[in-house]
Coordinates of C-alpha atoms in Angstrom, one line a residue:
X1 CA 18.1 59.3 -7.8
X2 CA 17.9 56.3 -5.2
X3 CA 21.1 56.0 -3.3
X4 CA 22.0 52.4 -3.4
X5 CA 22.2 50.4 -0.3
X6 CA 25.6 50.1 1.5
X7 CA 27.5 46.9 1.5
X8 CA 27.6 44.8 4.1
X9 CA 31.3 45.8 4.6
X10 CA 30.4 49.2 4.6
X11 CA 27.8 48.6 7.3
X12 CA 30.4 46.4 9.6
X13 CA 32.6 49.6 9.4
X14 CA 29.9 52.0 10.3
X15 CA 29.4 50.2 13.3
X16 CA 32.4 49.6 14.2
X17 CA 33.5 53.0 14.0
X18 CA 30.3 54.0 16.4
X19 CA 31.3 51.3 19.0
X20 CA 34.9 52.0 19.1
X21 CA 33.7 56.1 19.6
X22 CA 31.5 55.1 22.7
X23 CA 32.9 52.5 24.7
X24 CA 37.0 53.8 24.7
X25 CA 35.9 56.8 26.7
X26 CA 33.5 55.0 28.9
X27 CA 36.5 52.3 29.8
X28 CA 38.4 54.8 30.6
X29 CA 35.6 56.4 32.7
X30 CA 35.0 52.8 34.3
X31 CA 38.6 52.3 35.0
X32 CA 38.8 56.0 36.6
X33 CA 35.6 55.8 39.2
X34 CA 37.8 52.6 41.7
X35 CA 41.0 54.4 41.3
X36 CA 39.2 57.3 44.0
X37 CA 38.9 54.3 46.7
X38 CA 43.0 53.3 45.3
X39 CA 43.5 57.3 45.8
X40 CA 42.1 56.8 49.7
X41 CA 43.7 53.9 50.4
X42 CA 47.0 55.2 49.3
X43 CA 46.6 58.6 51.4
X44 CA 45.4 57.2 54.4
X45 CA 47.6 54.0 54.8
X46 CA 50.5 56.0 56.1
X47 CA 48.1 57.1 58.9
X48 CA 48.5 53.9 60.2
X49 CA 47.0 50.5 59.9
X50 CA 43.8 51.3 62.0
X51 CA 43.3 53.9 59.9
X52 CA 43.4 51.4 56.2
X53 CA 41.5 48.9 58.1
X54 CA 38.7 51.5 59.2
X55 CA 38.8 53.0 55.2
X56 CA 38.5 49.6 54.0
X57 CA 35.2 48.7 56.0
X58 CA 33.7 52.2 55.3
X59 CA 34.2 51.7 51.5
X60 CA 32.8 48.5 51.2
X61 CA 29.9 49.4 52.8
X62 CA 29.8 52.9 50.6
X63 CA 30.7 51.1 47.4
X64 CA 27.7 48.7 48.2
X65 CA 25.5 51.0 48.7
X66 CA 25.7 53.1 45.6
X67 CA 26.6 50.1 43.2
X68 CA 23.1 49.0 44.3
X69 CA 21.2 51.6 42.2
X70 CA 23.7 51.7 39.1
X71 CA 20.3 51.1 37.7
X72 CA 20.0 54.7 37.8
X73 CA 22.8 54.6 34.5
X74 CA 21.5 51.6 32.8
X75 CA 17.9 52.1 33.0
X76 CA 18.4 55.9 31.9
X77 CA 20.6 55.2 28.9
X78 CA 18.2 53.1 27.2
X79 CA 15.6 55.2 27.9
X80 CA 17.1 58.6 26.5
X81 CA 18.9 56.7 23.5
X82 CA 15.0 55.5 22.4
X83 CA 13.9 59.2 22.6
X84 CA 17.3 60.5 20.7
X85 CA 16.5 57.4 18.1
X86 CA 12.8 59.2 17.8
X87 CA 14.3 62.4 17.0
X88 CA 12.9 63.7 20.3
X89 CA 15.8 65.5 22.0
X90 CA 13.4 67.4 24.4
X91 CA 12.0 64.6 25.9
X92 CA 15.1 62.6 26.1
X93 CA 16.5 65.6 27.9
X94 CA 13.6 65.7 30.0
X95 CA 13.6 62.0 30.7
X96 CA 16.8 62.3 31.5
X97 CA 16.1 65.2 34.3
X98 CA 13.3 62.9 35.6
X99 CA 15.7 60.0 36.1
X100 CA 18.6 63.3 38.3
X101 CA 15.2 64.2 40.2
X102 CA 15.0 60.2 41.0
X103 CA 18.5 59.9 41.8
X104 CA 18.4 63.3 44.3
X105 CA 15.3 61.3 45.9
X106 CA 17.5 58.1 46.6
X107 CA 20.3 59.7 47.3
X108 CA 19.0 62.1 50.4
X109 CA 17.1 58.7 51.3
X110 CA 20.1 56.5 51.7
X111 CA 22.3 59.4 53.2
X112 CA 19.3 59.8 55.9
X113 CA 19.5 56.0 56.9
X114 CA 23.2 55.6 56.6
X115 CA 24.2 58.6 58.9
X116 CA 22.3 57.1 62.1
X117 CA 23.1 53.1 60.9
X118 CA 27.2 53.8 60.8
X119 CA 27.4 52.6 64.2
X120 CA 25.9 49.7 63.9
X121 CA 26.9 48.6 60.4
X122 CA 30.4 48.6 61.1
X123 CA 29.8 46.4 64.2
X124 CA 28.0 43.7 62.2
X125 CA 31.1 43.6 59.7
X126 CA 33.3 43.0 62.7
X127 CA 35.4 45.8 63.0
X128 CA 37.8 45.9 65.5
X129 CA 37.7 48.5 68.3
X130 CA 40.8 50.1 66.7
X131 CA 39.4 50.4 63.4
X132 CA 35.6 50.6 64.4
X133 CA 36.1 54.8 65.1
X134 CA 37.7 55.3 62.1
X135 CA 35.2 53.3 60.0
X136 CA 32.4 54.8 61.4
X137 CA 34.2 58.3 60.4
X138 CA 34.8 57.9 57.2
X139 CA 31.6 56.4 56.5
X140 CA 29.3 59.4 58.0
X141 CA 30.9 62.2 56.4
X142 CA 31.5 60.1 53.1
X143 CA 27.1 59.4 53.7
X144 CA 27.0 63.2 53.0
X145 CA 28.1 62.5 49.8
X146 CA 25.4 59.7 49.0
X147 CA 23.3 61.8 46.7
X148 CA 26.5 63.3 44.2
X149 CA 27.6 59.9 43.5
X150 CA 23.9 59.1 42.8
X151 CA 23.1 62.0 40.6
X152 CA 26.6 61.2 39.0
X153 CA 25.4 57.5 38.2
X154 CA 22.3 59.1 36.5
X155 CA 23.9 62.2 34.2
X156 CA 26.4 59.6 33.3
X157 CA 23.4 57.6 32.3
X158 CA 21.7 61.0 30.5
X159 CA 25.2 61.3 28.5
X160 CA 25.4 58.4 27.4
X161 CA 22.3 58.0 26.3
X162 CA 23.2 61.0 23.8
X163 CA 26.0 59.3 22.7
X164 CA 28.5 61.0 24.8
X165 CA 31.2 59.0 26.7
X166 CA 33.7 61.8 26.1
X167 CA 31.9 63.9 28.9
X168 CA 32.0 61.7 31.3
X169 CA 35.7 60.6 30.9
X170 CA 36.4 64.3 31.3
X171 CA 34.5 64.4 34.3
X172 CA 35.6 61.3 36.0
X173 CA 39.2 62.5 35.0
X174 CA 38.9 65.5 37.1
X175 CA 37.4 64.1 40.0
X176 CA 39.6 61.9 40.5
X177 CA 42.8 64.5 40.3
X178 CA 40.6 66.7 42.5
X179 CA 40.4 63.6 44.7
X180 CA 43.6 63.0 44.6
X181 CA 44.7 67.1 45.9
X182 CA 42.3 67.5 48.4
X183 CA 42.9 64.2 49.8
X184 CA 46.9 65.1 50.2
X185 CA 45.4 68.8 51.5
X186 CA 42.9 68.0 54.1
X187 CA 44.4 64.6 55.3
X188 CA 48.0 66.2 56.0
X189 CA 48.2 69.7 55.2
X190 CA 45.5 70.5 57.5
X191 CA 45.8 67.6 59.7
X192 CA 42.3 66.3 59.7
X193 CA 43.3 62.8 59.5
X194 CA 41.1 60.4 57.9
X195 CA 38.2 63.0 58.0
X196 CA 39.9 65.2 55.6
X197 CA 40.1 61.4 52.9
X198 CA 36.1 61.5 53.2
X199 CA 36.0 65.0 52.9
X200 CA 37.9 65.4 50.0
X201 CA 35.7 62.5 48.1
X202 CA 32.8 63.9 49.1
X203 CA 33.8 67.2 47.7
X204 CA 35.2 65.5 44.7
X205 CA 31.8 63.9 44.3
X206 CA 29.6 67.0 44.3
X207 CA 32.1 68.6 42.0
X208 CA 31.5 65.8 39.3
X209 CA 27.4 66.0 39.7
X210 CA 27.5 70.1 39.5
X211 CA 29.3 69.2 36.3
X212 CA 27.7 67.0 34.8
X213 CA 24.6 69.0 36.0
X214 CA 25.8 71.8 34.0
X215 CA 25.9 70.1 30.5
X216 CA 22.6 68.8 31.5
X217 CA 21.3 72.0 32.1
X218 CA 22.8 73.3 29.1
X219 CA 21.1 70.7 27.2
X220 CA 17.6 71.2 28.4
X221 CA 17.6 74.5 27.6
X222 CA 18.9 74.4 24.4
X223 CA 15.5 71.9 23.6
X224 CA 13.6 73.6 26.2
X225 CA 13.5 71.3 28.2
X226 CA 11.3 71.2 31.3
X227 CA 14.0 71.2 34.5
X228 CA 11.3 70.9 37.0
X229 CA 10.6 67.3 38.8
X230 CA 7.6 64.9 37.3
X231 CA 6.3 62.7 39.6
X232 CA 4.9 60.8 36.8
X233 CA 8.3 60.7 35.0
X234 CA 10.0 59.8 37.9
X235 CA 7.9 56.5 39.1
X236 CA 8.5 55.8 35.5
X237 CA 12.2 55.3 35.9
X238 CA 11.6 53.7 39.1
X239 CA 9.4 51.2 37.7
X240 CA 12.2 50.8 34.8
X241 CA 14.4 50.3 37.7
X242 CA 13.2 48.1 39.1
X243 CA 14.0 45.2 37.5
X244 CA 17.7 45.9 36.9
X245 CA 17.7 46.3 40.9
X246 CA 17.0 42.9 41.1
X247 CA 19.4 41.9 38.5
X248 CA 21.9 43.7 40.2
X249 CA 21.2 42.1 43.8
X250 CA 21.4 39.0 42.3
X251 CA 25.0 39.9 40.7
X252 CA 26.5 40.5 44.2
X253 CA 24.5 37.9 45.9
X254 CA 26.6 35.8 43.5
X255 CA 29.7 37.5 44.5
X256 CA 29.3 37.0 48.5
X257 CA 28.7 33.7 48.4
X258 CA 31.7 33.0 46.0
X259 CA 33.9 35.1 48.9
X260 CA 31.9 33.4 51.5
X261 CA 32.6 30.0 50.0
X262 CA 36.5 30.9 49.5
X263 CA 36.4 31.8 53.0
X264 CA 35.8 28.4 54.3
X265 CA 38.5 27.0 52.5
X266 CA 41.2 28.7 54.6
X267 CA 43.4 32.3 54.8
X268 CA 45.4 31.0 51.6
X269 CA 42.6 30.5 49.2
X270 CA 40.7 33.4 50.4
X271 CA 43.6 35.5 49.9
X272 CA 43.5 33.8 46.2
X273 CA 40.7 34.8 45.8
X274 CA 40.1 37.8 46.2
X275 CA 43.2 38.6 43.7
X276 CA 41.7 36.5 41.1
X277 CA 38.5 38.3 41.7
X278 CA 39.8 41.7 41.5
X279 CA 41.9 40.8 38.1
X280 CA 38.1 39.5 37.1
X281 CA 36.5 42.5 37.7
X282 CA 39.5 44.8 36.1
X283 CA 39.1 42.8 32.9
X284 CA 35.1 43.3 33.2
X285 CA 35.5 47.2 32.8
X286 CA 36.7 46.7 29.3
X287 CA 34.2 44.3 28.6
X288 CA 31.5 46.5 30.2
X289 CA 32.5 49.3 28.1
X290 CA 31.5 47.5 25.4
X291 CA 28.3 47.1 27.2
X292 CA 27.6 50.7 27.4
X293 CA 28.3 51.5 23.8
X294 CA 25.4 48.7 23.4
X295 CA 22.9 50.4 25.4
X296 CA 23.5 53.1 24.1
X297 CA 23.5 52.1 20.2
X298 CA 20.5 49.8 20.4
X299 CA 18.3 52.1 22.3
X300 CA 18.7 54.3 19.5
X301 CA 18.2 52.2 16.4
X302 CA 15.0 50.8 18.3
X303 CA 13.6 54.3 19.4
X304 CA 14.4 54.7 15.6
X305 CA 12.4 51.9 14.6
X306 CA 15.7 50.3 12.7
X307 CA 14.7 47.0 14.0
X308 CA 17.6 45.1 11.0
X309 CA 20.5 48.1 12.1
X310 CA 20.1 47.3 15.6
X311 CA 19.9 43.2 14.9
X312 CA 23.2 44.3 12.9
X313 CA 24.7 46.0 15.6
X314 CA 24.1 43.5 18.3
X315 CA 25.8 40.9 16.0
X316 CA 28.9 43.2 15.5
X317 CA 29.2 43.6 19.4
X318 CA 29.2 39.9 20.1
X319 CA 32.3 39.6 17.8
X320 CA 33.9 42.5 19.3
X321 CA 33.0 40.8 23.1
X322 CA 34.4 37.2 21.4
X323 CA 37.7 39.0 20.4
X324 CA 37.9 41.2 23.9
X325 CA 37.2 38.1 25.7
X326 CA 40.3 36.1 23.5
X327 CA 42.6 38.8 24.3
X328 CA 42.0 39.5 27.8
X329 CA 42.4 35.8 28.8
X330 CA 45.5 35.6 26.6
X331 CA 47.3 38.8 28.3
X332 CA 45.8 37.6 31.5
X333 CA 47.7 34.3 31.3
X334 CA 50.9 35.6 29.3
X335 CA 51.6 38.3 32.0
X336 CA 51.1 36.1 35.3
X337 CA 54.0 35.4 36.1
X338 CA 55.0 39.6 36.1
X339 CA 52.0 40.9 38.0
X340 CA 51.7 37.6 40.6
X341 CA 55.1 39.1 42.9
X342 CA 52.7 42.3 43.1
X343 CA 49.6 41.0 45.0
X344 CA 51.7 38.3 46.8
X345 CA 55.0 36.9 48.1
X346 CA 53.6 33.6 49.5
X347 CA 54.7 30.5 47.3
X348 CA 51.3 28.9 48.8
X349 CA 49.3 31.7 47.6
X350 CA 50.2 31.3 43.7
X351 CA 50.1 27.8 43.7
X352 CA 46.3 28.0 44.5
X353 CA 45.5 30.9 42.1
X354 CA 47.5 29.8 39.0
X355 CA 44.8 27.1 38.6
X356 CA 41.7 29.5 39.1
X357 CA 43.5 32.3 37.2
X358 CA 43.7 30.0 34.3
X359 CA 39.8 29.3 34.1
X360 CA 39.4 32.8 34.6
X361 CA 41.4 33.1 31.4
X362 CA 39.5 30.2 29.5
X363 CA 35.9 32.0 30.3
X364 CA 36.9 35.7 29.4
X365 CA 35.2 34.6 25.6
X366 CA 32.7 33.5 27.5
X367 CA 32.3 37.0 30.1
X368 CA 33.0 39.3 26.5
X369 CA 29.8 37.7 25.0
X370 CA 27.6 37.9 28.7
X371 CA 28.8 41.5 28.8
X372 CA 27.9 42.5 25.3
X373 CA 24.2 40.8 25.4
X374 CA 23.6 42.3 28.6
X375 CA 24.2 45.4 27.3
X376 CA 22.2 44.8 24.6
X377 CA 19.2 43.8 26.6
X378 CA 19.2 46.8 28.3
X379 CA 19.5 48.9 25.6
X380 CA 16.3 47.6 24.7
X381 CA 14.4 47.6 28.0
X382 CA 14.3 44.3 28.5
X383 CA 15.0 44.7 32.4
X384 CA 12.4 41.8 33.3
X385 CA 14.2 39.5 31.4
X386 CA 17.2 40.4 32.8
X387 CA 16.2 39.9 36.6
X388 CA 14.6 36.7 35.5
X389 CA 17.7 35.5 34.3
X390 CA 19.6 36.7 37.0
X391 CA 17.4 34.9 39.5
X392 CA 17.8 31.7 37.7
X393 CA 21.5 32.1 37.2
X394 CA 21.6 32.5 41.6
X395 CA 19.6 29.5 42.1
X396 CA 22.0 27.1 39.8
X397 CA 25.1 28.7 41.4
X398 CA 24.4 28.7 44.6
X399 CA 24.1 25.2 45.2
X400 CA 27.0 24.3 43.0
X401 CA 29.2 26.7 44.7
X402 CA 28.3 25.7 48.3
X403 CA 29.2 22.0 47.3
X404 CA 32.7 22.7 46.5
X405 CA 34.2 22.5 50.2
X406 CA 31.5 19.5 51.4
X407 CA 32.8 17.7 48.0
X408 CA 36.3 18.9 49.1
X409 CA 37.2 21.0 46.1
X410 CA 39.4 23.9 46.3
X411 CA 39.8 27.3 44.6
X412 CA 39.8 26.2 41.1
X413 CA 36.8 23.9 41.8
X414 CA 34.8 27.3 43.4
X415 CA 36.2 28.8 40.1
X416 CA 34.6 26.4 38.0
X417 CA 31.3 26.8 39.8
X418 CA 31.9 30.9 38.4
X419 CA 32.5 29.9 35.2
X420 CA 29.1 27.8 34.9
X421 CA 27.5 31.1 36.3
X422 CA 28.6 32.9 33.4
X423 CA 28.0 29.8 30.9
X424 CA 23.8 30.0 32.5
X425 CA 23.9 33.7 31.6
X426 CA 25.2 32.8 28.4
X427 CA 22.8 30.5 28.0
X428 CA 19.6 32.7 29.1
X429 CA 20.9 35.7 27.1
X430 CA 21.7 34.2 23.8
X431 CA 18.2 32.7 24.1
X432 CA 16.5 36.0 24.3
X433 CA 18.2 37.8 21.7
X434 CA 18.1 34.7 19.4
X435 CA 14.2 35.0 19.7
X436 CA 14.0 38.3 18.6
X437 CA 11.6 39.1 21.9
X438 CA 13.6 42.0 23.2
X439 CA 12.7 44.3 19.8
X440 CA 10.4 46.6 20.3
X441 CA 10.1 49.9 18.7
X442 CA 9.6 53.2 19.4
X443 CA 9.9 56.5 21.9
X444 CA 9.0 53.9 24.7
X445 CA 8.8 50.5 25.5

């Protein structure tokens, strides 16, 4: 007997159930991986301010660095969720080991240059002479812990493209209470200062990857899975990464020059600025965890060859990204005036970032929508696209940004120019998925 189809209702609730399962742990993974630079800060500001100043140098740079190749999750979820759609568990766990091996390569690389470079980095970010030592610290031992937070970035990528968040909400979890203890241990219990704050991250860091290396392992023997490295497999994900590289690039070229741009408009619309940027990037985890259930769910359905259930889950996410997006900017605007005391007292200050803070609010449909196609895209493979768009997005911000202070605008005017960046990915994204370009079935793209 032919089971009949299920309703359309039945459908919406199917998929809402699997989005809702992956992308509440990976918020709250999201939302736990900056609360070990909080952690830091926290510890080491009652060191002194030379001390915070040096941390805060070192962690940009660090932060940087490793947020360059979060290719290493993206391009490795869509790749294993295609396999796990194809029934073939083996070589998605293997796939996934080639994309660790490419991590471990990266990572020893970037430690290698960044231990020599400290120096010299820290100077061209202007570091005082009191904070320079304590920068340079902090950033060479912290180096040593380059190739965890890289192999964490691609597990986290090999779990989720499995369909496990939970694991890596665990994991972040305890890394960041291990953080947390060993920062209080080593910084004043045994006096190392802020040596013992990059110590303890760093061994924070290598406990989440033996972790997470663990259930890996765990996994490719169950399938029998090859653990040994593939060169063949790993220029694969390079190539695959290559293009969400450049997309990412792109992302925080858009970024500096909205900070660079802020900067020029004087100390109190910087300092507006970089609050409403940090509420803007809070209120992107949860829209990116939405992201992340997408990779992960359409990568499947395609590697399953469901080419209508991932069409259907793509247009289920863009309604959950619409109704994230209304909220956010609703609670964003609604709780203002509590959480505005909290960043700053300076009257001057909140009369330049109510303005921006409310067309942060009025685009947060906008970002929900970006966020959720983005993740879609990936999911599928489409990486070129992706960079392509980027690109263009870069090249009609720029300008339009760098006008604001020769026009004489302000914040909100800069704010404005951020808000047609995310209307132009809008724009380029919708236009992909609308065409129906970015299906392709099977194991691979």
């Amino acid at each position: 007997m032919t089971q009949a189809p299920a309703s359309p209702k039945a459908r919406r609730r199917r998929h809402d159930r699997e989005i809702v399962a992956l992308a509440v742990p990976a918020f709250g993974a999201l939302v736990a991986e900056p609360l070990f630079v909080m952690v830091d800060s926290a510890v080491v500001g009652h060191l002194g301010t030379p001390q915070l100043a040096g941390l805060g140098i070192a962690a940009a740079l660090l932060l940087t660095a490793v947020s360059i190749f979060v290719f290493l999750a993206y391009a490795t979820t869509a790749a294993v969720a295609r396999r796990v759609g194809a029934g073939d568990l083996p070589g998605a766990v293997r796939q996934g080991m080639d994309g660790i091996w490419l991590a471990v390569l990266l990572g020893v690389a970037v430690a290698a240059v960044t231990l020599p470079l400290a120096p010299w980095v820290v100077d061209v970010l202007g570091a005082s002479d009191t904070a320079a030592p304590y920068a340079v610290t902090y950033l060479r031992i912290s180096a040593l812990g380059i190739p965890a937070m890289l192999i964490v970035l691609a597990a986290t990528g090999v779990l989720r493209g499995l369909q496990d968040t939970r694991t890596p909400l665990y994991v972040a979890l305890g890394g960041f209470t291990a953080n947390g203890v060993l920062n209080v241990l080593l910084v004043y219990g045994a006096g190392f200062g802020i040596a013992g704050s990059a110590w303890g991250t760093v061994i924070a860091q290598y406990g989440m990857a033996a972790a997470y290396l663990v259930v890996v392992v765990r996994g490719a023997r169950e399938h029998r899975a090859s653990l040994r490295p593939h060169a063949a497999g790993i220029l694969a994900n390079a190539r695959a990464g290559v293009p969400l590289l450049i997309r990412t690039l792109s992302l925080r070229a858009v970024l500096m020059i909205a900070t660079a741009v802020a900067a020029r408009l004087g100390d109190t619309d910087i300092a507006a600025h970089q609050i409403a940027l940090s509420l803007w990037s809070l209120m992107a985890f949860a829209l990116d965890a939405i992201a992340i259930a997408g990779q992960a769910i359409i990568g499947r359905y395609l590697g399953a060859g469901d080419t209508e259930g991932a069409r259907e889950a793509c247009r289920r996410m863009v309604h959950w990204g619409i109704a994230s997006g209304v909220v956010l900017g609703v609670l964003l605007v609604a709780t203002s005036p509590l959480f505005l005391p909290l960043f700053s007292g300076d009257p001057a200050v909140h009369d330049a970032l109510l303005p921006a803070l409310l067309v942060v609010a009025v685009t947060q449909p906008i970002a929900g929508v970006v966020y959720v196609l983005d993740g879609v895209l990936m999911g599928a493979g489409d990486g070129r696209y992706l960079a392509g768009a980027m690109l263009v997005t870069l090249a009609l911000f720029a300008p339009a940004a760098l006008l604001v202070p020769a026009l004489g605008g302000g914040l909100t005017a800069l704010w404005w120019a951020m808000a047609l960046m995310m209307t132009v990915r809008l724009v380029t994204l919708w236009t992909r998925t609308r065409s129906g370009r970015w299906i392709v079935t099977g194991a691979t793209r």
